[in-house]
Amino acid sequence: MSSQIVSLVVNGEPREFIARPGTTLLATLRDSLGLTSAKRGCSQGSCGTCTVLVDDRPVTACLVAVETVSGCSVRTLEGVAVGGDLDEVQSAFVDNFATQCGFCTAGMIMVAEALLDRDPDPSQEDVAEAISGNVCRCTGYQPIMIAILDAARRRRGESAEPGQPVEGTVAR
Ligand code: FES
Ligand code: FES
């Protein structure tokens, strides 16, 4: 099959390029558009490090052929900070030491963005479910859970409470 023109709106900016059929969204973002926040982990849809938002929904970009999302809006971690300032989720990850080694962080933040956009007051269970497709190899889900719940409070305009404990264990 021959290459085709693909149009995306990436982080609010219209982008148009030629892609061979089957080229993944992840490869396009990283290798063609130079947006490297979404990481290559498993390339099989099981680790979540490549998660970006397509039309506001989290997708594993390693499994998506870019031509199938032509015309869609794509949001990556590069589009989260506003005017160079970290948003509430990013700030909460920093303040709660949730970045750890940082490899999974972009994917974790993108699922958190999608969760808080649709539910400003999620429960611990909601957060656990939202990140259930994202592997943290540091085995440190507790700080990530705390950070996302803290980000929700910040977005609601409540005072930040870094380090507030979370009950139970988050399994993937
Ligand atoms: S790299 Fe896409 S899910 Fe692992
Ligand atoms: S912070 Fe290291 S893999 Fe999650």
mmCIF file with all atom_site columns, N, CA and C in Angstrom, residues 75 77 79-82 84-93 109 113 116-117 151 154-155:
data_model
loop_
_atom_site.group_PDB
_atom_site.id
_atom_site.type_symbol
_atom_site.label_atom_id
_atom_site.label_alt_id
_atom_site.label_comp_id
_atom_site.label_asym_id
_atom_site.label_entity_id
_atom_site.label_seq_id
_atom_site.pdbx_PDB_ins_code
_atom_site.Cartn_x
_atom_site.Cartn_y
_atom_site.Cartn_z
_atom_site.occupancy
_atom_site.B_iso_or_equiv
_atom_site.pdbx_formal_charge
_atom_site.auth_seq_id
_atom_site.auth_comp_id
_atom_site.auth_asym_id
_atom_site.auth_atom_id
_atom_site.pdbx_PDB_model_num
ATOM 1  N N  . ARG A 1 75  ? -3.097  14.573 22.336 1.00 0.00 ? 75  ARG A N  1
ATOM 2  C CA . ARG A 1 75  ? -2.457  15.358 23.394 1.00 0.00 ? 75  ARG A CA 1
ATOM 3  C C  . ARG A 1 75  ? -1.359  14.520 24.034 1.00 0.00 ? 75  ARG A C  1
ATOM 4  N N  . LEU A 1 77  ? 2.356   14.686 26.689 1.00 0.00 ? 77  LEU A N  1
ATOM 5  C CA . LEU A 1 77  ? 2.845   15.414 27.866 1.00 0.00 ? 77  LEU A CA 1
ATOM 6  C C  . LEU A 1 77  ? 3.392   16.790 27.495 1.00 0.00 ? 77  LEU A C  1
ATOM 7  N N  . GLY A 1 79  ? 2.117   18.855 25.725 1.00 0.00 ? 79  GLY A N  1
ATOM 8  C CA . GLY A 1 79  ? 1.034   19.825 25.645 1.00 0.00 ? 79  GLY A CA 1
ATOM 9  C C  . GLY A 1 79  ? 0.361   20.099 26.971 1.00 0.00 ? 79  GLY A C  1
ATOM 10 N N  . VAL A 1 80  ? 0.922   19.570 28.058 1.00 0.00 ? 80  VAL A N  1
ATOM 11 C CA . VAL A 1 80  ? 0.250   19.707 29.361 1.00 0.00 ? 80  VAL A CA 1
ATOM 12 C C  . VAL A 1 80  ? 0.609   21.018 30.064 1.00 0.00 ? 80  VAL A C  1
ATOM 13 N N  . ALA A 1 81  ? 1.889   21.331 30.136 1.00 0.00 ? 81  ALA A N  1
ATOM 14 C CA . ALA A 1 81  ? 2.288   22.570 30.814 1.00 0.00 ? 81  ALA A CA 1
ATOM 15 C C  . ALA A 1 81  ? 1.762   23.765 30.023 1.00 0.00 ? 81  ALA A C  1
ATOM 16 N N  . VAL A 1 82  ? 1.277   24.754 30.723 1.00 0.00 ? 82  VAL A N  1
ATOM 17 C CA . VAL A 1 82  ? 0.700   25.933 30.076 1.00 0.00 ? 82  VAL A CA 1
ATOM 18 C C  . VAL A 1 82  ? 1.670   27.103 30.238 1.00 0.00 ? 82  VAL A C  1
ATOM 19 N N  . GLY A 1 84  ? 4.732   27.168 29.907 1.00 0.00 ? 84  GLY A N  1
ATOM 20 C CA . GLY A 1 84  ? 5.949   26.785 30.621 1.00 0.00 ? 84  GLY A CA 1
ATOM 21 C C  . GLY A 1 84  ? 5.735   26.473 32.087 1.00 0.00 ? 84  GLY A C  1
ATOM 22 N N  . ASP A 1 85  ? 4.525   26.689 32.582 1.00 0.00 ? 85  ASP A N  1
ATOM 23 C CA . ASP A 1 85  ? 4.231   26.374 33.989 1.00 0.00 ? 85  ASP A CA 1
ATOM 24 C C  . ASP A 1 85  ? 3.631   24.981 34.090 1.00 0.00 ? 85  ASP A C  1
ATOM 25 N N  . LEU A 1 86  ? 4.108   24.202 35.053 1.00 0.00 ? 86  LEU A N  1
ATOM 26 C CA . LEU A 1 86  ? 3.547   22.877 35.278 1.00 0.00 ? 86  LEU A CA 1
ATOM 27 C C  . LEU A 1 86  ? 2.074   22.996 35.651 1.00 0.00 ? 86  LEU A C  1
ATOM 28 N N  . ASP A 1 87  ? 1.266   22.051 35.198 1.00 0.00 ? 87  ASP A N  1
ATOM 29 C CA . ASP A 1 87  ? -0.135  22.079 35.624 1.00 0.00 ? 87  ASP A CA 1
ATOM 30 C C  . ASP A 1 87  ? -0.265  21.367 36.974 1.00 0.00 ? 87  ASP A C  1
ATOM 31 N N  . GLU A 1 88  ? -1.496  21.237 37.450 1.00 0.00 ? 88  GLU A N  1
ATOM 32 C CA . GLU A 1 88  ? -1.715  20.691 38.796 1.00 0.00 ? 88  GLU A CA 1
ATOM 33 C C  . GLU A 1 88  ? -1.215  19.254 38.914 1.00 0.00 ? 88  GLU A C  1
ATOM 34 N N  . VAL A 1 89  ? -1.421  18.465 37.869 1.00 0.00 ? 89  VAL A N  1
ATOM 35 C CA . VAL A 1 89  ? -1.003  17.060 37.938 1.00 0.00 ? 89  VAL A CA 1
ATOM 36 C C  . VAL A 1 89  ? 0.521   16.983 37.988 1.00 0.00 ? 89  VAL A C  1
ATOM 37 N N  . GLN A 1 90  ? 1.173   17.721 37.110 1.00 0.00 ? 90  GLN A N  1
ATOM 38 C CA . GLN A 1 90  ? 2.637   17.697 37.101 1.00 0.00 ? 90  GLN A CA 1
ATOM 39 C C  . GLN A 1 90  ? 3.203   18.193 38.427 1.00 0.00 ? 90  GLN A C  1
ATOM 40 N N  . SER A 1 91  ? 2.639   19.291 38.940 1.00 0.00 ? 91  SER A N  1
ATOM 41 C CA . SER A 1 91  ? 3.122   19.835 40.210 1.00 0.00 ? 91  SER A CA 1
ATOM 42 C C  . SER A 1 91  ? 2.928   18.841 41.345 1.00 0.00 ? 91  SER A C  1
ATOM 43 N N  . ALA A 1 92  ? 1.784   18.169 41.344 1.00 0.00 ? 92  ALA A N  1
ATOM 44 C CA . ALA A 1 92  ? 1.517   17.199 42.407 1.00 0.00 ? 92  ALA A CA 1
ATOM 45 C C  . ALA A 1 92  ? 2.460   16.006 42.305 1.00 0.00 ? 92  ALA A C  1
ATOM 46 N N  . PHE A 1 93  ? 2.800   15.591 41.088 1.00 0.00 ? 93  PHE A N  1
ATOM 47 C CA . PHE A 1 93  ? 3.772   14.494 40.938 1.00 0.00 ? 93  PHE A CA 1
ATOM 48 C C  . PHE A 1 93  ? 5.128   14.914 41.519 1.00 0.00 ? 93  PHE A C  1
ATOM 49 N N  . ILE A 1 109 ? 0.838   10.504 33.885 1.00 0.00 ? 109 ILE A N  1
ATOM 50 C CA . ILE A 1 109 ? 0.257   11.849 33.898 1.00 0.00 ? 109 ILE A CA 1
ATOM 51 C C  . ILE A 1 109 ? -0.865  11.957 32.866 1.00 0.00 ? 109 ILE A C  1
ATOM 52 N N  . GLU A 1 113 ? -4.598  13.032 33.633 1.00 0.00 ? 113 GLU A N  1
ATOM 53 C CA . GLU A 1 113 ? -5.262  14.170 32.992 1.00 0.00 ? 113 GLU A CA 1
ATOM 54 C C  . GLU A 1 113 ? -6.648  13.760 32.496 1.00 0.00 ? 113 GLU A C  1
ATOM 55 N N  . LEU A 1 116 ? -9.054  13.182 35.526 1.00 0.00 ? 116 LEU A N  1
ATOM 56 C CA . LEU A 1 116 ? -9.504  14.395 36.223 1.00 0.00 ? 116 LEU A CA 1
ATOM 57 C C  . LEU A 1 116 ? -10.341 15.293 35.314 1.00 0.00 ? 116 LEU A C  1
ATOM 58 N N  . ASP A 1 117 ? -10.148 15.177 34.011 1.00 0.00 ? 117 ASP A N  1
ATOM 59 C CA . ASP A 1 117 ? -11.002 15.940 33.081 1.00 0.00 ? 117 ASP A CA 1
ATOM 60 C C  . ASP A 1 117 ? -12.447 15.433 33.128 1.00 0.00 ? 117 ASP A C  1
ATOM 61 N N  . ALA A 1 151 ? -3.581  16.125 43.054 1.00 0.00 ? 151 ALA A N  1
ATOM 62 C CA . ALA A 1 151 ? -3.856  16.967 41.881 1.00 0.00 ? 151 ALA A CA 1
ATOM 63 C C  . ALA A 1 151 ? -5.347  17.266 41.762 1.00 0.00 ? 151 ALA A C  1
ATOM 64 N N  . ARG A 1 154 ? -6.113  19.996 44.142 1.00 0.00 ? 154 ARG A N  1
ATOM 65 C CA . ARG A 1 154 ? -5.595  21.275 43.632 1.00 0.00 ? 154 ARG A CA 1
ATOM 66 C C  . ARG A 1 154 ? -6.505  21.827 42.535 1.00 0.00 ? 154 ARG A C  1
ATOM 67 N N  . ARG A 1 155 ? -6.943  20.941 41.642 1.00 0.00 ? 155 ARG A N  1
ATOM 68 C CA . ARG A 1 155 ? -7.831  21.398 40.570 1.00 0.00 ? 155 ARG A CA 1
ATOM 69 C C  . ARG A 1 155 ? -9.155  21.906 41.104 1.00 0.00 ? 155 ARG A C  1
#
